[in-house]
Amino acid sequence: MKILLRPLKEREDKAVYEMFQEMPANENGLNNPASGLSFEEFQDFCKIKVANSRGECLREGYVPDTCYLLYIDDVPVGRANLRHFLCEALLKRGGHIGYGIRPSCRAHGYGKILLAEVLKKAKEKGIDRVLITIEEHNQPSRKVCEGNGGVLEKISDGECYYWIDVL
Ligand SMILES: CC(C)(COP(=O)(O)OP(=O)(O)OC[C@H]1O[C@@H](n2cnc3c(N)ncnc32)[C@H](O)[C@@H]1OP(=O)(O)O)[C@@H](O)C(=O)NCCC(=O)NCCS
């Protein structure tokens, strides 16, 4: 199996666009602001996401984050957002990393691979303790997190708080 994780580029191809369109606008707290965009609108979205990763064009209250795409055997199967640092809002909900696998590619172990690859990027950015928050009922995501060393700190208001020491 060929695994590749790469940052989103300023212009993306149809394969990446189609993956974003397959993913819901919001699922278990993971937002997809590209849902429902036309292909050309999606290019504007990509430009803004790349700017966000440089700390530019950020919405009020948002911190810089990098969007990564996971390819398995040259097919885009998932995406993740790595927030470069935490703020009050992210400490409460969101944490450092949000991730999703496109519905047609789930339950193949790709979620675990995606988080493992993004943790390497976190380490490169100097983040050695990662917070991930997950809705209590979201068993697949909790398994993905626990399978990557996530330690449950607490469950509060239906949200699980996991920490991962990045080695
Ligand atoms: C969470 C998500 C990324 C998992 O991706 P995935 O590729 O299906 O996950 P994996 O195949 O790596 O499976 C991880 C574990 O979940 C289990 N699992 C997968 N689908 C499941 C389901 N529908 N119900 C229960 N367990 C499930 C797998 O068996 C595996 O368990 P194991 O560790 O015991 O083997 C994916 O379901 C998703 O994108 N969900 C929507 C967005 C989301 O919830 N993101 C997380 C926000 S915090």
mmCIF file of C-alpha atoms and ligand atoms in Angstrom:
data_model
loop_
_atom_site.group_PDB
_atom_site.id
_atom_site.type_symbol
_atom_site.label_atom_id
_atom_site.label_comp_id
_atom_site.label_asym_id
_atom_site.label_seq_id
_atom_site.Cartn_x
_atom_site.Cartn_y
_atom_site.Cartn_z
ATOM 1 C CA MET A 1 0.000 0.000 0.000
ATOM 2 C CA LYS A 2 1.362 3.418 -1.001
ATOM 3 C CA ILE A 3 0.740 6.133 1.619
ATOM 4 C CA LEU A 4 1.177 9.849 1.012
ATOM 5 C CA LEU A 5 0.211 12.802 3.193
ATOM 6 C CA ARG A 6 0.652 16.222 1.646
ATOM 7 C CA PRO A 7 -0.567 19.755 2.364
ATOM 8 C CA LEU A 8 -3.435 21.143 0.316
ATOM 9 C CA LYS A 9 -2.173 23.285 -2.600
ATOM 10 C CA GLU A 10 -3.475 26.632 -3.870
ATOM 11 C CA ARG A 11 -4.989 24.846 -6.877
ATOM 12 C CA GLU A 12 -6.320 21.328 -6.653
ATOM 13 C CA ASP A 13 -7.543 18.803 -9.184
ATOM 14 C CA LYS A 14 -10.953 17.205 -9.710
ATOM 15 C CA ALA A 15 -10.053 14.144 -7.658
ATOM 16 C CA VAL A 16 -9.491 16.269 -4.550
ATOM 17 C CA TYR A 17 -12.573 18.386 -5.314
ATOM 18 C CA GLU A 18 -14.693 15.249 -5.584
ATOM 19 C CA MET A 19 -13.416 13.983 -2.255
ATOM 20 C CA PHE A 20 -14.451 17.227 -0.547
ATOM 21 C CA GLN A 21 -17.867 17.031 -2.223
ATOM 22 C CA GLU A 22 -18.353 13.475 -0.953
ATOM 23 C CA MET A 23 -17.780 14.604 2.638
ATOM 24 C CA PRO A 24 -20.725 16.144 4.552
ATOM 25 C CA ALA A 25 -20.812 19.850 5.509
ATOM 26 C CA ASN A 26 -20.615 18.851 9.151
ATOM 27 C CA GLU A 27 -20.174 15.411 10.621
ATOM 28 C CA ASN A 28 -19.486 14.805 14.312
ATOM 29 C CA GLY A 29 -18.122 18.321 14.656
ATOM 30 C CA LEU A 30 -15.835 18.087 11.608
ATOM 31 C CA ASN A 31 -16.732 20.982 9.318
ATOM 32 C CA ASN A 32 -16.338 20.902 5.563
ATOM 33 C CA PRO A 33 -16.660 24.516 4.356
ATOM 34 C CA ALA A 34 -16.001 23.319 0.781
ATOM 35 C CA SER A 35 -19.214 21.287 0.709
ATOM 36 C CA GLY A 36 -21.481 22.395 -2.138
ATOM 37 C CA LEU A 37 -18.904 24.684 -3.793
ATOM 38 C CA SER A 38 -18.431 24.713 -7.558
ATOM 39 C CA PHE A 39 -15.035 23.569 -8.865
ATOM 40 C CA GLU A 40 -13.946 27.201 -9.388
ATOM 41 C CA GLU A 41 -15.190 28.277 -5.947
ATOM 42 C CA PHE A 42 -13.226 25.346 -4.527
ATOM 43 C CA GLN A 43 -10.017 26.848 -5.944
ATOM 44 C CA ASP A 44 -10.705 30.048 -3.959
ATOM 45 C CA PHE A 45 -11.284 27.931 -0.867
ATOM 46 C CA CYS A 46 -7.910 26.217 -1.427
ATOM 47 C CA LYS A 47 -6.126 29.579 -1.768
ATOM 48 C CA ILE A 48 -7.610 30.756 1.533
ATOM 49 C CA LYS A 49 -6.689 27.507 3.291
ATOM 50 C CA VAL A 50 -3.072 27.847 2.147
ATOM 51 C CA ALA A 51 -3.064 31.486 3.328
ATOM 52 C CA ASN A 52 -4.485 30.331 6.690
ATOM 53 C CA SER A 53 -1.549 27.936 7.073
ATOM 54 C CA ARG A 54 0.764 30.987 6.828
ATOM 55 C CA GLY A 55 -1.333 32.818 9.440
ATOM 56 C CA GLU A 56 -3.001 35.001 6.780
ATOM 57 C CA CYS A 57 -6.696 35.641 5.991
ATOM 58 C CA LEU A 58 -7.742 34.116 9.307
ATOM 59 C CA ARG A 59 -11.300 34.495 10.503
ATOM 60 C CA GLU A 60 -11.786 36.305 13.820
ATOM 61 C CA GLY A 61 -10.784 33.990 16.664
ATOM 62 C CA TYR A 62 -9.165 31.367 14.394
ATOM 63 C CA VAL A 63 -5.541 30.210 14.714
ATOM 64 C CA PRO A 64 -3.289 29.197 11.768
ATOM 65 C CA ASP A 65 -3.927 25.645 10.574
ATOM 66 C CA THR A 66 -2.674 23.402 7.789
ATOM 67 C CA CYS A 67 -4.968 21.178 5.753
ATOM 68 C CA TYR A 68 -3.419 17.825 4.764
ATOM 69 C CA LEU A 69 -4.671 15.261 2.264
ATOM 70 C CA LEU A 70 -4.153 11.522 2.629
ATOM 71 C CA TYR A 71 -3.598 9.475 -0.535
ATOM 72 C CA ILE A 72 -3.717 5.696 -0.538
ATOM 73 C CA ASP A 73 -2.410 4.141 -3.756
ATOM 74 C CA ASP A 74 -2.671 7.564 -5.443
ATOM 75 C CA VAL A 75 -6.344 8.075 -4.502
ATOM 76 C CA PRO A 76 -7.313 10.919 -2.101
ATOM 77 C CA VAL A 77 -9.171 9.225 0.757
ATOM 78 C CA GLY A 78 -9.168 11.734 3.611
ATOM 79 C CA ARG A 79 -8.193 15.085 5.000
ATOM 80 C CA ALA A 80 -7.085 16.599 8.292
ATOM 81 C CA ASN A 81 -6.616 20.054 9.763
ATOM 82 C CA LEU A 82 -3.650 20.599 12.042
ATOM 83 C CA ARG A 83 -4.017 23.718 14.187
ATOM 84 C CA HIS A 84 -0.617 25.170 14.954
ATOM 85 C CA PHE A 85 -1.500 26.038 18.540
ATOM 86 C CA LEU A 86 -4.470 26.000 20.868
ATOM 87 C CA CYS A 87 -6.733 28.869 21.921
ATOM 88 C CA GLU A 88 -9.487 28.910 24.552
ATOM 89 C CA ALA A 89 -12.132 27.772 22.046
ATOM 90 C CA LEU A 90 -10.006 24.856 20.752
ATOM 91 C CA LEU A 91 -9.185 23.747 24.297
ATOM 92 C CA LYS A 92 -12.927 23.379 24.814
ATOM 93 C CA ARG A 93 -13.771 21.792 21.479
ATOM 94 C CA GLY A 94 -11.661 20.973 18.454
ATOM 95 C CA GLY A 95 -8.174 20.506 19.862
ATOM 96 C CA HIS A 96 -5.136 20.395 17.574
ATOM 97 C CA ILE A 97 -6.410 18.012 14.895
ATOM 98 C CA GLY A 98 -9.670 17.390 13.048
ATOM 99 C CA TYR A 99 -9.783 14.504 10.563
ATOM 100 C CA GLY A 100 -12.131 12.703 8.218
ATOM 101 C CA ILE A 101 -12.130 9.843 5.721
ATOM 102 C CA ARG A 102 -14.471 10.066 2.728
ATOM 103 C CA PRO A 103 -17.527 7.854 3.310
ATOM 104 C CA SER A 104 -16.733 5.434 0.462
ATOM 105 C CA CYS A 105 -13.287 4.679 1.925
ATOM 106 C CA ARG A 106 -14.127 4.121 5.593
ATOM 107 C CA ALA A 107 -13.423 1.040 7.735
ATOM 108 C CA HIS A 108 -10.224 0.134 5.855
ATOM 109 C CA GLY A 109 -7.861 1.415 8.552
ATOM 110 C CA TYR A 110 -7.247 4.709 6.722
ATOM 111 C CA GLY A 111 -8.435 6.836 9.659
ATOM 112 C CA LYS A 112 -5.685 5.388 11.816
ATOM 113 C CA ILE A 113 -3.100 5.929 9.092
ATOM 114 C CA LEU A 114 -4.274 9.523 8.571
ATOM 115 C CA LEU A 115 -3.886 10.455 12.229
ATOM 116 C CA ALA A 116 -0.499 8.680 12.468
ATOM 117 C CA GLU A 117 0.784 10.692 9.488
ATOM 118 C CA VAL A 118 -0.567 14.007 10.808
ATOM 119 C CA LEU A 119 1.067 13.375 14.190
ATOM 120 C CA LYS A 120 4.426 13.264 12.363
ATOM 121 C CA LYS A 121 3.649 16.711 10.909
ATOM 122 C CA ALA A 122 2.712 17.971 14.377
ATOM 123 C CA LYS A 123 6.093 16.808 15.664
ATOM 124 C CA GLU A 124 7.831 18.619 12.793
ATOM 125 C CA LYS A 125 6.014 21.796 13.858
ATOM 126 C CA GLY A 126 7.267 21.396 17.423
ATOM 127 C CA ILE A 127 3.956 20.237 18.893
ATOM 128 C CA ASP A 128 4.827 17.365 21.201
ATOM 129 C CA ARG A 129 1.538 17.067 23.096
ATOM 130 C CA VAL A 130 -1.568 16.932 20.953
ATOM 131 C CA LEU A 131 -5.154 17.473 22.104
ATOM 132 C CA ILE A 132 -7.971 15.781 20.217
ATOM 133 C CA THR A 133 -11.596 16.258 21.250
ATOM 134 C CA ILE A 134 -14.197 13.743 20.094
ATOM 135 C CA GLU A 135 -17.931 13.419 20.654
ATOM 136 C CA GLU A 136 -18.552 10.637 23.152
ATOM 137 C CA HIS A 137 -20.680 8.562 20.759
ATOM 138 C CA ASN A 138 -18.109 8.699 17.913
ATOM 139 C CA GLN A 139 -16.649 5.224 18.407
ATOM 140 C CA PRO A 140 -14.705 5.018 15.101
ATOM 141 C CA SER A 141 -12.914 8.274 15.869
ATOM 142 C CA ARG A 142 -12.214 7.276 19.473
ATOM 143 C CA LYS A 143 -10.666 4.035 18.201
ATOM 144 C CA VAL A 144 -8.567 5.969 15.683
ATOM 145 C CA CYS A 145 -7.317 8.208 18.494
ATOM 146 C CA GLU A 146 -6.726 5.437 21.031
ATOM 147 C CA GLY A 147 -4.951 3.395 18.346
ATOM 148 C CA ASN A 148 -2.527 6.300 18.015
ATOM 149 C CA GLY A 149 -1.729 6.532 21.719
ATOM 150 C CA GLY A 150 -4.587 8.831 22.763
ATOM 151 C CA VAL A 151 -5.080 8.912 26.531
ATOM 152 C CA LEU A 152 -8.539 9.922 27.715
ATOM 153 C CA GLU A 153 -8.241 12.784 30.196
ATOM 154 C CA LYS A 154 -11.967 13.325 30.807
ATOM 155 C CA ILE A 155 -15.441 13.281 29.292
ATOM 156 C CA SER A 156 -17.333 16.527 29.781
ATOM 157 C CA ASP A 157 -20.718 17.484 28.282
ATOM 158 C CA GLY A 158 -20.544 14.567 25.850
ATOM 159 C CA GLU A 159 -17.054 15.509 24.597
ATOM 160 C CA CYS A 160 -13.988 13.279 25.122
ATOM 161 C CA TYR A 161 -10.628 14.957 25.706
ATOM 162 C CA TYR A 162 -7.691 12.871 24.509
ATOM 163 C CA TRP A 163 -4.004 13.777 24.730
ATOM 164 C CA ILE A 164 -1.258 12.178 22.666
ATOM 165 C CA ASP A 165 2.429 12.517 23.539
ATOM 166 C CA VAL A 166 4.098 12.671 20.149
ATOM 167 C CA LEU A 167 7.296 10.625 20.205
HETATM 168 C C1 LIG B 1 -13.658 8.708 12.283
HETATM 169 C C2 LIG B 1 -13.187 8.286 10.879
HETATM 170 C C3 LIG B 1 -12.076 9.247 10.441
HETATM 171 C C4 LIG B 1 -12.627 6.861 10.987
HETATM 172 O O1 LIG B 1 -12.073 6.542 9.717
HETATM 173 P P1 LIG B 1 -11.958 5.044 9.221
HETATM 174 O O2 LIG B 1 -11.011 5.027 8.080
HETATM 175 O O3 LIG B 1 -13.306 4.478 8.995
HETATM 176 O O4 LIG B 1 -11.290 4.368 10.509
HETATM 177 P P2 LIG B 1 -10.483 3.023 10.555
HETATM 178 O O5 LIG B 1 -10.857 2.162 9.404
HETATM 179 O O6 LIG B 1 -9.039 3.384 10.776
HETATM 180 O O7 LIG B 1 -11.105 2.351 11.843
HETATM 181 C C5 LIG B 1 -10.811 2.764 13.152
HETATM 182 C C6 LIG B 1 -11.552 1.864 14.126
HETATM 183 O O8 LIG B 1 -12.940 2.197 14.091
HETATM 184 C C7 LIG B 1 -13.678 1.006 13.827
HETATM 185 N N1 LIG B 1 -14.824 1.410 13.016
HETATM 186 C C8 LIG B 1 -14.811 1.835 11.737
HETATM 187 N N2 LIG B 1 -16.064 2.138 11.357
HETATM 188 C C9 LIG B 1 -16.854 1.879 12.428
HETATM 189 C C10 LIG B 1 -18.238 2.014 12.670
HETATM 190 N N3 LIG B 1 -19.067 2.477 11.725
HETATM 191 N N4 LIG B 1 -18.697 1.693 13.901
HETATM 192 C C11 LIG B 1 -17.873 1.262 14.875
HETATM 193 N N5 LIG B 1 -16.531 1.127 14.706
HETATM 194 C C12 LIG B 1 -16.053 1.432 13.494
HETATM 195 C C13 LIG B 1 -12.750 0.097 13.095
HETATM 196 O O9 LIG B 1 -13.122 -1.246 13.238
HETATM 197 C C14 LIG B 1 -11.447 0.386 13.817
HETATM 198 O O10 LIG B 1 -11.449 -0.300 15.044
HETATM 199 P P3 LIG B 1 -10.237 -1.189 15.558
HETATM 200 O O11 LIG B 1 -9.213 -0.201 16.055
HETATM 201 O O12 LIG B 1 -10.819 -1.990 16.663
HETATM 202 O O13 LIG B 1 -9.759 -1.977 14.405
HETATM 203 C C15 LIG B 1 -14.348 8.277 9.851
HETATM 204 O O14 LIG B 1 -15.373 7.465 10.344
HETATM 205 C C16 LIG B 1 -14.901 9.660 9.562
HETATM 206 O O15 LIG B 1 -14.398 10.359 8.706
HETATM 207 N N6 LIG B 1 -15.973 10.052 10.274
HETATM 208 C C17 LIG B 1 -16.613 11.335 10.040
HETATM 209 C C18 LIG B 1 -15.795 12.498 10.527
HETATM 210 C C19 LIG B 1 -15.394 12.331 11.970
HETATM 211 O O16 LIG B 1 -16.131 11.843 12.801
HETATM 212 N N7 LIG B 1 -14.161 12.781 12.248
HETATM 213 C C20 LIG B 1 -13.617 12.774 13.590
HETATM 214 C C21 LIG B 1 -14.011 14.027 14.263
HETATM 215 S S1 LIG B 1 -13.212 14.077 15.858
#
